[in-house]
XYZ file of N, CA, C and O in Angstrom:
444
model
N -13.293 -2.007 -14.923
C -13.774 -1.507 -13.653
C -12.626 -1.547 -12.655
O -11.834 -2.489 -12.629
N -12.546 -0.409 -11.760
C -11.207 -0.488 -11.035
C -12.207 -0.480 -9.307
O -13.125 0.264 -8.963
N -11.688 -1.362 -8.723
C -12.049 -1.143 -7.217
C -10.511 -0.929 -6.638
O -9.415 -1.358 -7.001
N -11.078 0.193 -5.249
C -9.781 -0.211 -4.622
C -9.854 -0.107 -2.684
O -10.119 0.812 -1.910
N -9.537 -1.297 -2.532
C -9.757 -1.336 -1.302
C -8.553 -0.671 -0.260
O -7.345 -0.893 -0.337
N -9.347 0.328 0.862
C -8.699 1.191 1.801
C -8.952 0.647 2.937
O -9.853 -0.187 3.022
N -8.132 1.054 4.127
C -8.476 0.724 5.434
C -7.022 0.299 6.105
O -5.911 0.416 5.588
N -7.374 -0.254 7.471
C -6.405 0.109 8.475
C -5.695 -1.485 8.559
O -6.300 -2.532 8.328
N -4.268 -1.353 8.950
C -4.091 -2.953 8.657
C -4.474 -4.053 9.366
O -4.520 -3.817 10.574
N -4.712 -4.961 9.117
C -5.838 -6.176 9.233
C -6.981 -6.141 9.163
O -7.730 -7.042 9.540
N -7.323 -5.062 8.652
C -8.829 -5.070 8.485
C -8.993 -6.144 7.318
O -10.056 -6.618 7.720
N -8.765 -6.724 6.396
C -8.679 -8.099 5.229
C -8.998 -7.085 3.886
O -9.953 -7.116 3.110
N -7.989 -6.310 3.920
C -7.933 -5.673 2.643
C -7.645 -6.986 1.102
O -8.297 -7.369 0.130
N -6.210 -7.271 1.739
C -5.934 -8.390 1.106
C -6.345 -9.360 1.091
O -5.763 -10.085 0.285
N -7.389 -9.972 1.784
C -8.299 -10.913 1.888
C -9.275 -10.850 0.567
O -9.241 -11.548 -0.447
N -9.911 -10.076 0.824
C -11.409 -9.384 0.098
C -10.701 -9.169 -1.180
O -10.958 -9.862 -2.164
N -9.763 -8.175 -1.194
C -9.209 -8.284 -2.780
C -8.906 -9.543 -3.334
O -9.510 -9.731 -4.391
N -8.244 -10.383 -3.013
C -7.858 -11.606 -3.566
C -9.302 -12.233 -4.092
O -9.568 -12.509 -5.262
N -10.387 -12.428 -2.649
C -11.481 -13.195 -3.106
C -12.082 -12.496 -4.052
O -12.540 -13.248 -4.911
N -12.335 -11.028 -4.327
C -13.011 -10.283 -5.591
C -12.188 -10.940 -6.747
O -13.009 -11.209 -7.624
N -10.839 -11.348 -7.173
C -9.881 -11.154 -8.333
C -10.463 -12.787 -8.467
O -10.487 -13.233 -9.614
N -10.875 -13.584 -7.487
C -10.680 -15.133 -7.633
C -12.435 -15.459 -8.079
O -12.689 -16.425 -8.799
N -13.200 -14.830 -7.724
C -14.488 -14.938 -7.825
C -14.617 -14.462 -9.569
O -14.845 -15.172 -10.548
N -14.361 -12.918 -9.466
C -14.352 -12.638 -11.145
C -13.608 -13.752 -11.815
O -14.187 -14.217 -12.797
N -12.255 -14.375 -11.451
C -12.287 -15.152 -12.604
C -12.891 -16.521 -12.468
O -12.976 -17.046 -13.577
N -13.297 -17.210 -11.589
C -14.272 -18.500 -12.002
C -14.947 -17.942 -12.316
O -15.809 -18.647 -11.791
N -15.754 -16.853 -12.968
C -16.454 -16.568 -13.418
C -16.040 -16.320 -15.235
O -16.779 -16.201 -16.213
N -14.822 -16.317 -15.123
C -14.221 -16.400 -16.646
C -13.955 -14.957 -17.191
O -13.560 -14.598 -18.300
N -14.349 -14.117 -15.884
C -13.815 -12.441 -16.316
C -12.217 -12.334 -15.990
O -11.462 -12.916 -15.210
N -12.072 -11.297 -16.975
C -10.562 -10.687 -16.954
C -10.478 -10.130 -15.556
O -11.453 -9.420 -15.310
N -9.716 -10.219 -14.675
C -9.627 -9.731 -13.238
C -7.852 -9.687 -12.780
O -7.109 -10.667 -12.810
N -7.575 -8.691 -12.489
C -6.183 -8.322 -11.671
C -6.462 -7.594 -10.044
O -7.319 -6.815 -9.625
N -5.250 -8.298 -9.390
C -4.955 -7.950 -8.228
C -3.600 -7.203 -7.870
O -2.519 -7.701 -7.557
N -3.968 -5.836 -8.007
C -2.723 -4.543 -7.584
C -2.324 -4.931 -6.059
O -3.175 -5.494 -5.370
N -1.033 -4.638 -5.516
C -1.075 -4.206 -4.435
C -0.203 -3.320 -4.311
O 0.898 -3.447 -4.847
N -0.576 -2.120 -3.486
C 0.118 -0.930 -3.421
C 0.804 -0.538 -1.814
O 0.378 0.269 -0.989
N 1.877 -1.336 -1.752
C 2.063 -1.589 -0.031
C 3.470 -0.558 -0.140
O 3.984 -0.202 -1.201
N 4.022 -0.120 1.488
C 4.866 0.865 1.446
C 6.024 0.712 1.946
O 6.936 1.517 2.133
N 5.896 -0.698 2.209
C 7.562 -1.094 2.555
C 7.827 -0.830 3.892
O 8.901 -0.705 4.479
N 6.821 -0.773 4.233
C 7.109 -0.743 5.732
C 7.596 -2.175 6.747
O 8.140 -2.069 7.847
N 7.186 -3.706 5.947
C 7.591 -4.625 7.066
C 8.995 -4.606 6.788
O 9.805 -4.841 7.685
N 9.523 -4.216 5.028
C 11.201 -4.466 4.942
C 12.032 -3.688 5.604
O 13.200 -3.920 5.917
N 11.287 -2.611 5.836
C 11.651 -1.216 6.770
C 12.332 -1.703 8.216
O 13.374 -1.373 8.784
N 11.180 -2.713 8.577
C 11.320 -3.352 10.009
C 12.088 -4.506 10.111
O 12.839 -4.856 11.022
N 11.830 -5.010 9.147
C 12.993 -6.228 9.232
C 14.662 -5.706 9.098
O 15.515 -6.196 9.839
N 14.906 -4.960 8.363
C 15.913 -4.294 8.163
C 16.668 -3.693 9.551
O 17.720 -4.081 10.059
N 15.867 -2.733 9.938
C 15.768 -2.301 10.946
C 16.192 -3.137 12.372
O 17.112 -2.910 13.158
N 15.301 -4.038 12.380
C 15.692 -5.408 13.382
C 17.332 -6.056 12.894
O 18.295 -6.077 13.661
N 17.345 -6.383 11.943
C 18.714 -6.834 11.390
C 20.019 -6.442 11.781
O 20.936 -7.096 12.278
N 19.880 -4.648 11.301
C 20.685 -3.851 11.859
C 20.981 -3.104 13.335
O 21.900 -2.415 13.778
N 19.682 -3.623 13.866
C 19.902 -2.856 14.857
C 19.845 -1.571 15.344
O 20.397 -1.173 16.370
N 18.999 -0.775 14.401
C 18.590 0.704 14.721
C 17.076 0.816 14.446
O 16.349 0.009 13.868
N 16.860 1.664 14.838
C 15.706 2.395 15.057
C 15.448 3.684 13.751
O 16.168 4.649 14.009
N 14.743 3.865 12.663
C 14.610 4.540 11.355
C 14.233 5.713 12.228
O 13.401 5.377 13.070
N 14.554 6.878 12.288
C 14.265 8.346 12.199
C 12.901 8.151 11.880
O 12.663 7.267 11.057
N 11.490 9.104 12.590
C 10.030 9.030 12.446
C 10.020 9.802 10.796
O 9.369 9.394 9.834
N 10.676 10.667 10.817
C 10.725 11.659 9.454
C 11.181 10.859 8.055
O 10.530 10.785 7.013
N 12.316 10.362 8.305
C 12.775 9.243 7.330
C 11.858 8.402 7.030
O 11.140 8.795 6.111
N 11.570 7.263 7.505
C 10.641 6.345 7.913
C 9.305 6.630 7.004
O 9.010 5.999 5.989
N 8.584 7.673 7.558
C 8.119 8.184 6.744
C 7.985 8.785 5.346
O 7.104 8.604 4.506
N 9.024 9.505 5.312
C 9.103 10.095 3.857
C 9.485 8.377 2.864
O 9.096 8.141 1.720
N 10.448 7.294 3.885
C 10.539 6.541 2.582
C 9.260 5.545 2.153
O 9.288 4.827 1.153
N 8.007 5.637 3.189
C 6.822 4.676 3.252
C 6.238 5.826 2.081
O 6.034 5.401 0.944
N 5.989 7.214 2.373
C 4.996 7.748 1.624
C 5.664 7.691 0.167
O 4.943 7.692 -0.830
N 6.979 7.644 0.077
C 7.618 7.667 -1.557
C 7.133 6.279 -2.314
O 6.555 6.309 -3.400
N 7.426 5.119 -1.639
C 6.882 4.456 -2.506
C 5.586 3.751 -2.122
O 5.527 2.600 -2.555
N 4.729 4.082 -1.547
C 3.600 4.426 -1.636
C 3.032 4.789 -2.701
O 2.397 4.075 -3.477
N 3.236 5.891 -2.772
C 3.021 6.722 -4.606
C 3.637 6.090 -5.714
O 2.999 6.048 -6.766
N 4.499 5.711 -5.671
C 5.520 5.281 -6.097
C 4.981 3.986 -6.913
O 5.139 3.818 -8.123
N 4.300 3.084 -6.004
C 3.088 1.836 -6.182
C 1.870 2.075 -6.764
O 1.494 1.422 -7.737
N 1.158 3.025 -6.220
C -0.019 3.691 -6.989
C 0.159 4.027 -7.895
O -0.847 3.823 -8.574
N 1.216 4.678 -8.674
C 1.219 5.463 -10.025
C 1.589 4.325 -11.024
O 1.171 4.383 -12.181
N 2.531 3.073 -10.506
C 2.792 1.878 -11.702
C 1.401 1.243 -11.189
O 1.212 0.186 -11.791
N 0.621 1.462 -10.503
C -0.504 0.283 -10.207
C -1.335 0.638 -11.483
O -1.677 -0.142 -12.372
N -1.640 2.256 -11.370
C -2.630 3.096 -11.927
C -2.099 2.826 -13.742
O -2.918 2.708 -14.653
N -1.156 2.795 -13.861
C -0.621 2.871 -15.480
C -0.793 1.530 -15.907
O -1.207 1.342 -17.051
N -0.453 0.235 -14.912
C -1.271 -1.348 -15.461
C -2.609 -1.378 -15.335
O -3.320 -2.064 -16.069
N -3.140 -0.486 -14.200
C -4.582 -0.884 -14.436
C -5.287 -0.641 -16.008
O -5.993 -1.431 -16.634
N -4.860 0.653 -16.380
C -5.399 1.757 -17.828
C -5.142 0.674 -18.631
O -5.973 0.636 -19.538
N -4.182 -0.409 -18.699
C -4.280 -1.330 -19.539
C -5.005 -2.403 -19.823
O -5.214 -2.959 -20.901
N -5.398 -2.660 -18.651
C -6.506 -4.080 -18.187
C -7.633 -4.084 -18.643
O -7.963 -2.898 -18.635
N -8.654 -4.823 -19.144
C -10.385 -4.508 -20.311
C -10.470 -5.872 -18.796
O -9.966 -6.993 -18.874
N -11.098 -5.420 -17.786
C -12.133 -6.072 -17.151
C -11.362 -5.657 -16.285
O -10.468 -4.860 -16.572
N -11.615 -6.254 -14.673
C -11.641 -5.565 -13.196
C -10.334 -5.850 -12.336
O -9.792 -6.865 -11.898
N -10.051 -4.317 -12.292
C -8.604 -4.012 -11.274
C -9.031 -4.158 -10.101
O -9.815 -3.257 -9.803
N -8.889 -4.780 -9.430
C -8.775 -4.611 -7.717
C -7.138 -4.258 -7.382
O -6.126 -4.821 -7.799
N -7.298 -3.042 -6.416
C -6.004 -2.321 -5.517
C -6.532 -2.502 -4.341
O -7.640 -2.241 -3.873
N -5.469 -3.047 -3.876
C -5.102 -3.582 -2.282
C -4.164 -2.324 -1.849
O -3.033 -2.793 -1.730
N -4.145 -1.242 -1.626
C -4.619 -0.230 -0.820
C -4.164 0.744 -1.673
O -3.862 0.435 -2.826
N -4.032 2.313 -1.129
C -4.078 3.229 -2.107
C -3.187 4.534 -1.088
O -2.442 4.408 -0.116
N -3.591 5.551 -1.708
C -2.840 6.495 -0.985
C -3.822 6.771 0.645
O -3.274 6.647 1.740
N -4.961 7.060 0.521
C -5.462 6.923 1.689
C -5.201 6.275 2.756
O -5.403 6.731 3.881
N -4.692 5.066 2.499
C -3.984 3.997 3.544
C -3.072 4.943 3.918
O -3.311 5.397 5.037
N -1.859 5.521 3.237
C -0.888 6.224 3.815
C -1.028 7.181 5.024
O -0.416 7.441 6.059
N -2.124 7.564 4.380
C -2.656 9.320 5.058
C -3.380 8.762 6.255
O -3.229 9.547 7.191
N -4.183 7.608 6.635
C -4.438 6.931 7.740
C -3.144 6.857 8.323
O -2.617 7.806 8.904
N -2.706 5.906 8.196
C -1.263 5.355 8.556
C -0.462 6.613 9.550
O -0.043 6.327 10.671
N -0.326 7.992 8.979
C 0.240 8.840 9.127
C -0.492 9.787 10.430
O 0.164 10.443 11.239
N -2.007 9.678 10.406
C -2.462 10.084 11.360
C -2.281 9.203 12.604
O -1.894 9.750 13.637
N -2.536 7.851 12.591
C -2.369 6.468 13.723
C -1.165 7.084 14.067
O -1.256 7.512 15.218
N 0.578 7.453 13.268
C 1.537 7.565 13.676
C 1.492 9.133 14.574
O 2.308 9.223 15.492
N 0.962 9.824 14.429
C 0.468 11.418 14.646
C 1.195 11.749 13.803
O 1.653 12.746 14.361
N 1.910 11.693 12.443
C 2.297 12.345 11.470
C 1.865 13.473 11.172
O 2.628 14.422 10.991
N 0.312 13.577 11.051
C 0.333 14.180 10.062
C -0.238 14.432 8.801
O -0.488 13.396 8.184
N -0.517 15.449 8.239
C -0.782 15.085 6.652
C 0.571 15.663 6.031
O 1.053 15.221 4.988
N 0.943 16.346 6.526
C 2.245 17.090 5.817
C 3.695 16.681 6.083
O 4.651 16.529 5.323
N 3.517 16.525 7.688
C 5.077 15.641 7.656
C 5.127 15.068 9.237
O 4.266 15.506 9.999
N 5.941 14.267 9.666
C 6.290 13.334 10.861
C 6.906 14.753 11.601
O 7.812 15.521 11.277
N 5.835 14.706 12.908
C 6.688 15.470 13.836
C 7.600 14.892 14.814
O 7.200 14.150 15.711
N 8.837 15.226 14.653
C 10.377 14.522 15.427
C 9.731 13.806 16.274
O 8.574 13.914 16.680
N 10.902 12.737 16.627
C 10.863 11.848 17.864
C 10.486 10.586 17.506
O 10.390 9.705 18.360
């Protein structure tokens, strides 16, 4: 069984997933916890480090790459797993993410 939890950040995506993966197993079921995150705090830390500010377009294109990027190795361990995947977020998160930023669905408009 694959769940996968979506939503905006802090809503306790990672909360709720963890407690689903920890509950199935005291229960003695097979249970995994995906997480499909986009690199956005290393983005910022980086960022802070160096001292610049990431291009909105950049920024973007490198959150939505591995984004997918996470989902597609999440999706190929899950197909392996015989009892319950929980994903801690998915592409939808992105496509939120992207509207909050006014992105977009297609691409970051400048600035």
């Amino acid at each position: 069984m694959l769940i996968v939890l979506t939503g905006i950040d802090g809503s306790g995506k990672s909360t709720a997933a963890r407690a689903l993966v920890d509950a199935a197993q005291a229960d003695g079921e097979n249970a995994l916890l995906l997480s499909n995150h986009a690199g956005r705090r290393s983005m910022s830390v980086l960022a802070e480090r160096l001292g610049i500010r990431w291009p909105r377009r950049l920024a973007d294109a490198v959150e939505t790459t591995l984004r997918v990027a996470n989902v597609l190795v999440s999706h190929a361990r899950a197909s392996r797993v015989d009892g319950l995947v929980v994903m801690d977020r998915h592409l939808h998160c992105q496509l939120a993410l992207r509207a909050a930023k006014d992105c977009g669905v297609a691409a970051c408009s400048p600035g």
